[in-house]
mmCIF file with all atom_site columns, C-alpha atoms in Angstrom:
data_model
loop_
_atom_site.group_PDB
_atom_site.id
_atom_site.type_symbol
_atom_site.label_atom_id
_atom_site.label_alt_id
_atom_site.label_comp_id
_atom_site.label_asym_id
_atom_site.label_entity_id
_atom_site.label_seq_id
_atom_site.pdbx_PDB_ins_code
_atom_site.Cartn_x
_atom_site.Cartn_y
_atom_site.Cartn_z
_atom_site.occupancy
_atom_site.B_iso_or_equiv
_atom_site.pdbx_formal_charge
_atom_site.auth_seq_id
_atom_site.auth_comp_id
_atom_site.auth_asym_id
_atom_site.auth_atom_id
_atom_site.pdbx_PDB_model_num
ATOM 1   C CA . SER A 1 1   ? -1.601  -18.675 -6.587  1.00 37.00 ? 151 SER A CA 1
ATOM 2   C CA . THR A 1 2   ? 0.883   -15.862 -7.100  1.00 52.00 ? 152 THR A CA 1
ATOM 3   C CA . ARG A 1 3   ? 4.520   -16.818 -6.823  1.00 66.00 ? 153 ARG A CA 1
ATOM 4   C CA . ARG A 1 4   ? 6.934   -14.472 -5.127  1.00 72.00 ? 154 ARG A CA 1
ATOM 5   C CA . ARG A 1 5   ? 9.724   -13.282 -7.379  1.00 77.00 ? 155 ARG A CA 1
ATOM 6   C CA . ALA A 1 6   ? 13.074  -11.623 -6.837  1.00 84.00 ? 156 ALA A CA 1
ATOM 7   C CA . PRO A 1 7   ? 13.998  -8.915  -9.359  1.00 88.00 ? 157 PRO A CA 1
ATOM 8   C CA . ARG A 1 8   ? 17.389  -8.856  -11.025 1.00 90.00 ? 158 ARG A CA 1
ATOM 9   C CA . ALA A 1 9   ? 19.987  -7.373  -8.678  1.00 93.00 ? 159 ALA A CA 1
ATOM 10  C CA . ASP A 1 10  ? 20.390  -4.251  -10.861 1.00 95.00 ? 160 ASP A CA 1
ATOM 11  C CA . GLU A 1 11  ? 16.610  -3.696  -10.867 1.00 94.00 ? 161 GLU A CA 1
ATOM 12  C CA . LEU A 1 12  ? 16.397  -3.915  -7.077  1.00 94.00 ? 162 LEU A CA 1
ATOM 13  C CA . LYS A 1 13  ? 19.402  -1.577  -6.793  1.00 96.00 ? 163 LYS A CA 1
ATOM 14  C CA . ALA A 1 14  ? 17.546  0.971   -8.961  1.00 97.00 ? 164 ALA A CA 1
ATOM 15  C CA . ILE A 1 15  ? 14.543  0.788   -6.603  1.00 95.00 ? 165 ILE A CA 1
ATOM 16  C CA . LYS A 1 16  ? 16.774  1.217   -3.541  1.00 96.00 ? 166 LYS A CA 1
ATOM 17  C CA . ASP A 1 17  ? 18.636  4.129   -5.184  1.00 98.00 ? 167 ASP A CA 1
ATOM 18  C CA . HIS A 1 18  ? 15.313  5.801   -6.017  1.00 97.00 ? 168 HIS A CA 1
ATOM 19  C CA . LEU A 1 19  ? 14.076  5.536   -2.421  1.00 97.00 ? 169 LEU A CA 1
ATOM 20  C CA . ASN A 1 20  ? 17.425  6.443   -0.856  1.00 97.00 ? 170 ASN A CA 1
ATOM 21  C CA . ALA A 1 21  ? 17.427  9.623   -2.974  1.00 98.00 ? 171 ALA A CA 1
ATOM 22  C CA . GLY A 1 22  ? 14.176  10.595  -1.240  1.00 97.00 ? 172 GLY A CA 1
ATOM 23  C CA . LYS A 1 23  ? 11.969  9.969   -4.267  1.00 97.00 ? 173 LYS A CA 1
ATOM 24  C CA . PRO A 1 24  ? 8.344   8.897   -3.680  1.00 97.00 ? 174 PRO A CA 1
ATOM 25  C CA . LEU A 1 25  ? 6.691   5.507   -3.830  1.00 97.00 ? 175 LEU A CA 1
ATOM 26  C CA . VAL A 1 26  ? 3.025   4.615   -4.293  1.00 97.00 ? 176 VAL A CA 1
ATOM 27  C CA . ALA A 1 27  ? 2.593   0.908   -3.556  1.00 96.00 ? 177 ALA A CA 1
ATOM 28  C CA . ILE A 1 28  ? -0.463  -1.334  -3.590  1.00 96.00 ? 178 ILE A CA 1
ATOM 29  C CA . ARG A 1 29  ? -1.473  -4.751  -2.341  1.00 93.00 ? 179 ARG A CA 1
ATOM 30  C CA . THR A 1 30  ? 1.179   -7.412  -2.979  1.00 88.00 ? 180 THR A CA 1
ATOM 31  C CA . ALA A 1 31  ? 3.969   -4.812  -3.050  1.00 89.00 ? 181 ALA A CA 1
ATOM 32  C CA . CYS A 1 32  ? 4.235   -5.456  0.700   1.00 86.00 ? 182 CYS A CA 1
ATOM 33  C CA . HIS A 1 33  ? 5.829   -8.827  -0.016  1.00 86.00 ? 183 HIS A CA 1
ATOM 34  C CA . ALA A 1 34  ? 7.025   -8.284  -3.573  1.00 85.00 ? 184 ALA A CA 1
ATOM 35  C CA . PHE A 1 35  ? 10.752  -8.721  -2.947  1.00 87.00 ? 185 PHE A CA 1
ATOM 36  C CA . ASP A 1 36  ? 10.643  -11.547 -0.393  1.00 84.00 ? 186 ASP A CA 1
ATOM 37  C CA . THR A 1 37  ? 11.140  -14.951 -2.000  1.00 82.00 ? 187 THR A CA 1
ATOM 38  C CA . ARG A 1 38  ? 11.706  -16.598 1.372   1.00 83.00 ? 188 ARG A CA 1
ATOM 39  C CA . GLY A 1 39  ? 15.258  -17.441 0.342   1.00 79.00 ? 189 GLY A CA 1
ATOM 40  C CA . ASN A 1 40  ? 14.493  -18.809 -3.144  1.00 83.00 ? 190 ASN A CA 1
ATOM 41  C CA . VAL A 1 41  ? 16.607  -16.230 -4.996  1.00 86.00 ? 191 VAL A CA 1
ATOM 42  C CA . PRO A 1 42  ? 17.828  -17.219 -8.477  1.00 86.00 ? 192 PRO A CA 1
ATOM 43  C CA . GLU A 1 43  ? 21.421  -16.375 -9.395  1.00 90.00 ? 193 GLU A CA 1
ATOM 44  C CA . GLY A 1 44  ? 21.799  -12.745 -10.470 1.00 91.00 ? 194 GLY A CA 1
ATOM 45  C CA . HIS A 1 45  ? 18.641  -11.727 -8.606  1.00 91.00 ? 195 HIS A CA 1
ATOM 46  C CA . ALA A 1 46  ? 18.172  -10.164 -5.185  1.00 91.00 ? 196 ALA A CA 1
ATOM 47  C CA . GLU A 1 47  ? 15.513  -9.986  -2.515  1.00 91.00 ? 197 GLU A CA 1
ATOM 48  C CA . TRP A 1 48  ? 14.569  -7.405  0.109   1.00 91.00 ? 198 TRP A CA 1
ATOM 49  C CA . GLY A 1 49  ? 12.936  -9.479  2.806   1.00 88.00 ? 199 GLY A CA 1
ATOM 50  C CA . ASP A 1 50  ? 12.060  -6.623  5.155   1.00 91.00 ? 200 ASP A CA 1
ATOM 51  C CA . PHE A 1 51  ? 10.818  -4.222  2.462   1.00 93.00 ? 201 PHE A CA 1
ATOM 52  C CA . ASP A 1 52  ? 7.371   -4.141  4.088   1.00 93.00 ? 202 ASP A CA 1
ATOM 53  C CA . GLN A 1 53  ? 8.790   -3.068  7.442   1.00 93.00 ? 203 GLN A CA 1
ATOM 54  C CA . ALA A 1 54  ? 11.708  -0.924  6.251   1.00 94.00 ? 204 ALA A CA 1
ATOM 55  C CA . VAL A 1 55  ? 9.997   1.019   3.466   1.00 96.00 ? 205 VAL A CA 1
ATOM 56  C CA . LEU A 1 56  ? 6.239   0.658   3.830   1.00 95.00 ? 206 LEU A CA 1
ATOM 57  C CA . GLY A 1 57  ? 6.296   0.843   7.609   1.00 95.00 ? 207 GLY A CA 1
ATOM 58  C CA . ALA A 1 58  ? 4.321   -2.284  8.534   1.00 94.00 ? 208 ALA A CA 1
ATOM 59  C CA . GLN A 1 59  ? 4.694   -6.025  8.691   1.00 90.00 ? 209 GLN A CA 1
ATOM 60  C CA . TYR A 1 60  ? 2.546   -8.174  6.405   1.00 89.00 ? 210 TYR A CA 1
ATOM 61  C CA . THR A 1 61  ? 1.647   -11.480 8.062   1.00 88.00 ? 211 THR A CA 1
ATOM 62  C CA . GLY A 1 62  ? -0.801  -12.963 5.549   1.00 87.00 ? 212 GLY A CA 1
ATOM 63  C CA . HIS A 1 63  ? -4.420  -12.404 4.634   1.00 89.00 ? 213 HIS A CA 1
ATOM 64  C CA . TYR A 1 64  ? -7.884  -13.612 5.475   1.00 89.00 ? 214 TYR A CA 1
ATOM 65  C CA . GLY A 1 65  ? -10.094 -15.468 3.001   1.00 87.00 ? 215 GLY A CA 1
ATOM 66  C CA . SER A 1 66  ? -12.208 -13.841 0.338   1.00 86.00 ? 216 SER A CA 1
ATOM 67  C CA . GLU A 1 67  ? -14.908 -12.208 2.420   1.00 89.00 ? 217 GLU A CA 1
ATOM 68  C CA . ALA A 1 68  ? -16.299 -8.700  2.566   1.00 90.00 ? 218 ALA A CA 1
ATOM 69  C CA . PHE A 1 69  ? -14.862 -6.335  5.143   1.00 93.00 ? 219 PHE A CA 1
ATOM 70  C CA . GLU A 1 70  ? -15.737 -2.816  6.211   1.00 95.00 ? 220 GLU A CA 1
ATOM 71  C CA . VAL A 1 71  ? -13.328 0.035   5.398   1.00 96.00 ? 221 VAL A CA 1
ATOM 72  C CA . VAL A 1 72  ? -13.207 2.792   8.035   1.00 96.00 ? 222 VAL A CA 1
ATOM 73  C CA . VAL A 1 73  ? -11.369 6.106   8.178   1.00 97.00 ? 223 VAL A CA 1
ATOM 74  C CA . ALA A 1 74  ? -8.768  6.242   10.939  1.00 96.00 ? 224 ALA A CA 1
ATOM 75  C CA . GLU A 1 75  ? -9.573  8.505   13.866  1.00 95.00 ? 225 GLU A CA 1
ATOM 76  C CA . GLY A 1 76  ? -8.767  12.145  13.071  1.00 96.00 ? 226 GLY A CA 1
ATOM 77  C CA . MET A 1 77  ? -8.060  11.485  9.383   1.00 97.00 ? 227 MET A CA 1
ATOM 78  C CA . GLU A 1 78  ? -11.479 12.480  7.994   1.00 95.00 ? 228 GLU A CA 1
ATOM 79  C CA . ASP A 1 79  ? -10.033 15.657  6.440   1.00 95.00 ? 229 ASP A CA 1
ATOM 80  C CA . HIS A 1 80  ? -6.681  14.231  5.304   1.00 96.00 ? 230 HIS A CA 1
ATOM 81  C CA . PRO A 1 81  ? -5.905  15.396  1.728   1.00 95.00 ? 231 PRO A CA 1
ATOM 82  C CA . LEU A 1 82  ? -5.330  11.833  0.503   1.00 96.00 ? 232 LEU A CA 1
ATOM 83  C CA . LEU A 1 83  ? -8.919  10.985  1.429   1.00 96.00 ? 233 LEU A CA 1
ATOM 84  C CA . GLU A 1 84  ? -10.396 13.955  -0.466  1.00 94.00 ? 234 GLU A CA 1
ATOM 85  C CA . GLY A 1 85  ? -13.397 12.670  -2.418  1.00 92.00 ? 235 GLY A CA 1
ATOM 86  C CA . VAL A 1 86  ? -12.896 9.107   -1.105  1.00 94.00 ? 236 VAL A CA 1
ATOM 87  C CA . LYS A 1 87  ? -15.751 7.300   0.616   1.00 94.00 ? 237 LYS A CA 1
ATOM 88  C CA . LEU A 1 88  ? -14.693 3.663   0.573   1.00 93.00 ? 238 LEU A CA 1
ATOM 89  C CA . LYS A 1 89  ? -17.116 1.414   2.446   1.00 93.00 ? 239 LYS A CA 1
ATOM 90  C CA . SER A 1 90  ? -15.945 -2.145  1.840   1.00 91.00 ? 240 SER A CA 1
ATOM 91  C CA . SER A 1 91  ? -13.673 -4.528  -0.034  1.00 92.00 ? 241 SER A CA 1
ATOM 92  C CA . SER A 1 92  ? -12.675 -8.189  0.180   1.00 90.00 ? 242 SER A CA 1
ATOM 93  C CA . LYS A 1 93  ? -9.585  -10.252 1.067   1.00 90.00 ? 243 LYS A CA 1
ATOM 94  C CA . LEU A 1 94  ? -8.271  -8.229  4.007   1.00 92.00 ? 244 LEU A CA 1
ATOM 95  C CA . TYR A 1 95  ? -4.528  -8.320  4.718   1.00 92.00 ? 245 TYR A CA 1
ATOM 96  C CA . LYS A 1 96  ? -3.307  -9.043  8.242   1.00 92.00 ? 246 LYS A CA 1
ATOM 97  C CA . ILE A 1 97  ? -1.480  -5.860  9.256   1.00 92.00 ? 247 ILE A CA 1
ATOM 98  C CA . LYS A 1 98  ? -2.150  -5.046  12.895  1.00 86.00 ? 248 LYS A CA 1
ATOM 99  C CA . THR A 1 99  ? 0.438   -2.351  13.567  1.00 87.00 ? 249 THR A CA 1
ATOM 100 C CA . ILE A 1 100 ? 2.304   0.244   11.570  1.00 93.00 ? 250 ILE A CA 1
ATOM 101 C CA . ALA A 1 101 ? 5.604   1.976   12.321  1.00 94.00 ? 251 ALA A CA 1
ATOM 102 C CA . PRO A 1 102 ? 5.816   5.134   14.457  1.00 94.00 ? 252 PRO A CA 1
ATOM 103 C CA . THR A 1 103 ? 6.928   6.927   11.260  1.00 93.00 ? 253 THR A CA 1
ATOM 104 C CA . ALA A 1 104 ? 3.679   5.974   9.506   1.00 96.00 ? 254 ALA A CA 1
ATOM 105 C CA . GLN A 1 105 ? 0.302   7.726   9.526   1.00 96.00 ? 255 GLN A CA 1
ATOM 106 C CA . LEU A 1 106 ? -2.729  5.443   9.352   1.00 97.00 ? 256 LEU A CA 1
ATOM 107 C CA . LEU A 1 107 ? -5.484  6.621   6.996   1.00 98.00 ? 257 LEU A CA 1
ATOM 108 C CA . LEU A 1 108 ? -7.823  3.645   6.565   1.00 97.00 ? 258 LEU A CA 1
ATOM 109 C CA . SER A 1 109 ? -8.482  0.434   8.465   1.00 96.00 ? 259 SER A CA 1
ATOM 110 C CA . GLY A 1 110 ? -10.492 -2.652  7.657   1.00 95.00 ? 260 GLY A CA 1
ATOM 111 C CA . ARG A 1 111 ? -12.572 -4.912  9.863   1.00 93.00 ? 261 ARG A CA 1
ATOM 112 C CA . ARG A 1 112 ? -14.101 -8.282  9.087   1.00 91.00 ? 262 ARG A CA 1
ATOM 113 C CA . GLU A 1 113 ? -17.411 -9.031  10.762  1.00 89.00 ? 263 GLU A CA 1
ATOM 114 C CA . ASN A 1 114 ? -16.657 -9.377  14.497  1.00 85.00 ? 264 ASN A CA 1
ATOM 115 C CA . GLY A 1 115 ? -12.952 -8.919  13.737  1.00 85.00 ? 265 GLY A CA 1
ATOM 116 C CA . GLU A 1 116 ? -10.173 -6.634  14.882  1.00 88.00 ? 266 GLU A CA 1
ATOM 117 C CA . LEU A 1 117 ? -9.053  -3.599  12.905  1.00 93.00 ? 267 LEU A CA 1
ATOM 118 C CA . GLU A 1 118 ? -6.279  -4.145  10.365  1.00 94.00 ? 268 GLU A CA 1
ATOM 119 C CA . ALA A 1 119 ? -4.350  -1.323  8.680   1.00 95.00 ? 269 ALA A CA 1
ATOM 120 C CA . VAL A 1 120 ? -5.504  -0.812  5.070   1.00 97.00 ? 270 VAL A CA 1
ATOM 121 C CA . ALA A 1 121 ? -3.903  2.475   3.880   1.00 97.00 ? 271 ALA A CA 1
ATOM 122 C CA . TRP A 1 122 ? -1.206  4.746   5.310   1.00 97.00 ? 272 TRP A CA 1
ATOM 123 C CA . THR A 1 123 ? 1.715   7.011   4.530   1.00 97.00 ? 273 THR A CA 1
ATOM 124 C CA . ASN A 1 124 ? 5.282   6.581   5.713   1.00 97.00 ? 274 ASN A CA 1
ATOM 125 C CA . ARG A 1 125 ? 8.697   8.228   5.424   1.00 96.00 ? 275 ARG A CA 1
ATOM 126 C CA . TYR A 1 126 ? 11.677  6.099   4.412   1.00 96.00 ? 276 TYR A CA 1
ATOM 127 C CA . GLY A 1 127 ? 15.382  6.674   4.892   1.00 94.00 ? 277 GLY A CA 1
ATOM 128 C CA . LYS A 1 128 ? 17.549  9.619   5.727   1.00 96.00 ? 278 LYS A CA 1
ATOM 129 C CA . ASN A 1 129 ? 16.092  11.610  2.815   1.00 97.00 ? 279 ASN A CA 1
ATOM 130 C CA . GLU A 1 130 ? 12.553  10.793  3.999   1.00 95.00 ? 280 GLU A CA 1
ATOM 131 C CA . ALA A 1 131 ? 11.096  9.394   0.795   1.00 96.00 ? 281 ALA A CA 1
ATOM 132 C CA . SER A 1 132 ? 7.326   9.847   0.800   1.00 96.00 ? 282 SER A CA 1
ATOM 133 C CA . VAL A 1 133 ? 5.617   6.443   0.762   1.00 97.00 ? 283 VAL A CA 1
ATOM 134 C CA . PHE A 1 134 ? 1.941   5.608   0.334   1.00 98.00 ? 284 PHE A CA 1
ATOM 135 C CA . PHE A 1 135 ? 0.692   2.038   0.701   1.00 97.00 ? 285 PHE A CA 1
ATOM 136 C CA . THR A 1 136 ? -2.703  0.394   0.541   1.00 97.00 ? 286 THR A CA 1
ATOM 137 C CA . SER A 1 137 ? -3.497  -3.286  0.869   1.00 95.00 ? 287 SER A CA 1
ATOM 138 C CA . LEU A 1 138 ? -6.525  -2.660  -1.325  1.00 96.00 ? 288 LEU A CA 1
ATOM 139 C CA . GLY A 1 139 ? -6.099  -3.221  -5.032  1.00 93.00 ? 289 GLY A CA 1
ATOM 140 C CA . LEU A 1 140 ? -8.116  -6.198  -6.160  1.00 93.00 ? 290 LEU A CA 1
ATOM 141 C CA . GLU A 1 141 ? -9.641  -5.908  -9.635  1.00 93.00 ? 291 GLU A CA 1
ATOM 142 C CA . SER A 1 142 ? -13.007 -5.188  -7.981  1.00 93.00 ? 292 SER A CA 1
ATOM 143 C CA . ASP A 1 143 ? -11.438 -2.283  -6.037  1.00 94.00 ? 293 ASP A CA 1
ATOM 144 C CA . PHE A 1 144 ? -10.230 -0.691  -9.280  1.00 93.00 ? 294 PHE A CA 1
ATOM 145 C CA . GLN A 1 145 ? -13.797 -0.811  -10.571 1.00 92.00 ? 295 GLN A CA 1
ATOM 146 C CA . THR A 1 146 ? -14.915 1.647   -7.859  1.00 92.00 ? 296 THR A CA 1
ATOM 147 C CA . ARG A 1 147 ? -14.638 5.410   -8.300  1.00 92.00 ? 297 ARG A CA 1
ATOM 148 C CA . ASP A 1 148 ? -13.555 5.824   -4.666  1.00 94.00 ? 298 ASP A CA 1
ATOM 149 C CA . PHE A 1 149 ? -10.558 3.505   -4.959  1.00 95.00 ? 299 PHE A CA 1
ATOM 150 C CA . ARG A 1 150 ? -9.474  5.154   -8.211  1.00 93.00 ? 300 ARG A CA 1
ATOM 151 C CA . GLN A 1 151 ? -9.778  8.529   -6.454  1.00 93.00 ? 301 GLN A CA 1
ATOM 152 C CA . LEU A 1 152 ? -7.611  7.283   -3.578  1.00 96.00 ? 302 LEU A CA 1
ATOM 153 C CA . MET A 1 153 ? -4.945  6.139   -6.032  1.00 96.00 ? 303 MET A CA 1
ATOM 154 C CA . LEU A 1 154 ? -5.062  9.413   -7.966  1.00 94.00 ? 304 LEU A CA 1
ATOM 155 C CA . ASN A 1 155 ? -4.776  11.361  -4.722  1.00 95.00 ? 305 ASN A CA 1
ATOM 156 C CA . ALA A 1 156 ? -1.737  9.312   -3.691  1.00 97.00 ? 306 ALA A CA 1
ATOM 157 C CA . ILE A 1 157 ? -0.063  9.753   -7.072  1.00 96.00 ? 307 ILE A CA 1
ATOM 158 C CA . HIS A 1 158 ? -0.753  13.494  -7.174  1.00 94.00 ? 308 HIS A CA 1
ATOM 159 C CA . ALA A 1 159 ? 0.502   13.960  -3.596  1.00 94.00 ? 309 ALA A CA 1
ATOM 160 C CA . SER A 1 160 ? 3.660   11.961  -4.299  1.00 94.00 ? 310 SER A CA 1
ATOM 161 C CA . LEU A 1 161 ? 4.396   14.285  -7.232  1.00 93.00 ? 311 LEU A CA 1
ATOM 162 C CA . ASP A 1 162 ? 3.554   17.418  -5.213  1.00 89.00 ? 312 ASP A CA 1
ATOM 163 C CA . ARG A 1 163 ? 0.620   18.120  -7.518  1.00 91.00 ? 313 ARG A CA 1
ATOM 164 C CA . PRO A 1 164 ? -2.764  19.433  -6.366  1.00 87.00 ? 314 PRO A CA 1
ATOM 165 C CA . ILE A 1 165 ? -5.394  16.827  -5.603  1.00 86.00 ? 315 ILE A CA 1
ATOM 166 C CA . THR A 1 166 ? -8.455  17.172  -7.818  1.00 83.00 ? 316 THR A CA 1
ATOM 167 C CA . VAL A 1 167 ? -11.568 15.128  -7.219  1.00 80.00 ? 317 VAL A CA 1
ATOM 168 C CA . GLU A 1 168 ? -12.835 15.541  -10.792 1.00 68.00 ? 318 GLU A CA 1
ATOM 169 C CA . ALA A 1 169 ? -9.903  13.516  -12.134 1.00 53.00 ? 319 ALA A CA 1
ATOM 170 C CA . ALA A 1 170 ? -11.355 10.258  -10.796 1.00 50.00 ? 320 ALA A CA 1
ATOM 171 C CA . THR A 1 171 ? -14.512 10.464  -12.870 1.00 57.00 ? 321 THR A CA 1
ATOM 172 C CA . ILE A 1 172 ? -12.713 8.545   -15.625 1.00 54.00 ? 322 ILE A CA 1
ATOM 173 C CA . PRO A 1 173 ? -14.820 5.473   -16.454 1.00 55.00 ? 323 PRO A CA 1
#
């Protein structure tokens, strides 16, 4: 199992400075609880326990087991630029994220068989300088093997850098 780790205090300060300056963030999967050691912070290190809520715009409460789940586009988001060329259908190991912040825009949801919808990908704005944030709870090794997930990540990176989104870029093997 993956252990939670607290970065050195200067490293976490650099991340906070970056975001507070309004610079973008593209975050995947375990980034939602990356800086929360549940109080087990070594000397000289620091944690950011509410990073998921404060920056990403949602609260991570765990995950389901390893089982396939359906990925669906959020209502009205079919033509969102970040979903250009993306036709994700399924993944596995769904995170439990029922609600996102009012500042966030839901793009993709996931649903286990006979389950409720959980947020899977969204954008958010953080801080007074409104840093552009993209987060997806997808990101297993099997997700990276699909063209559609790689396209989603490329779209998020290009958008965060104010670069045009190009579908052809994701054809990399």
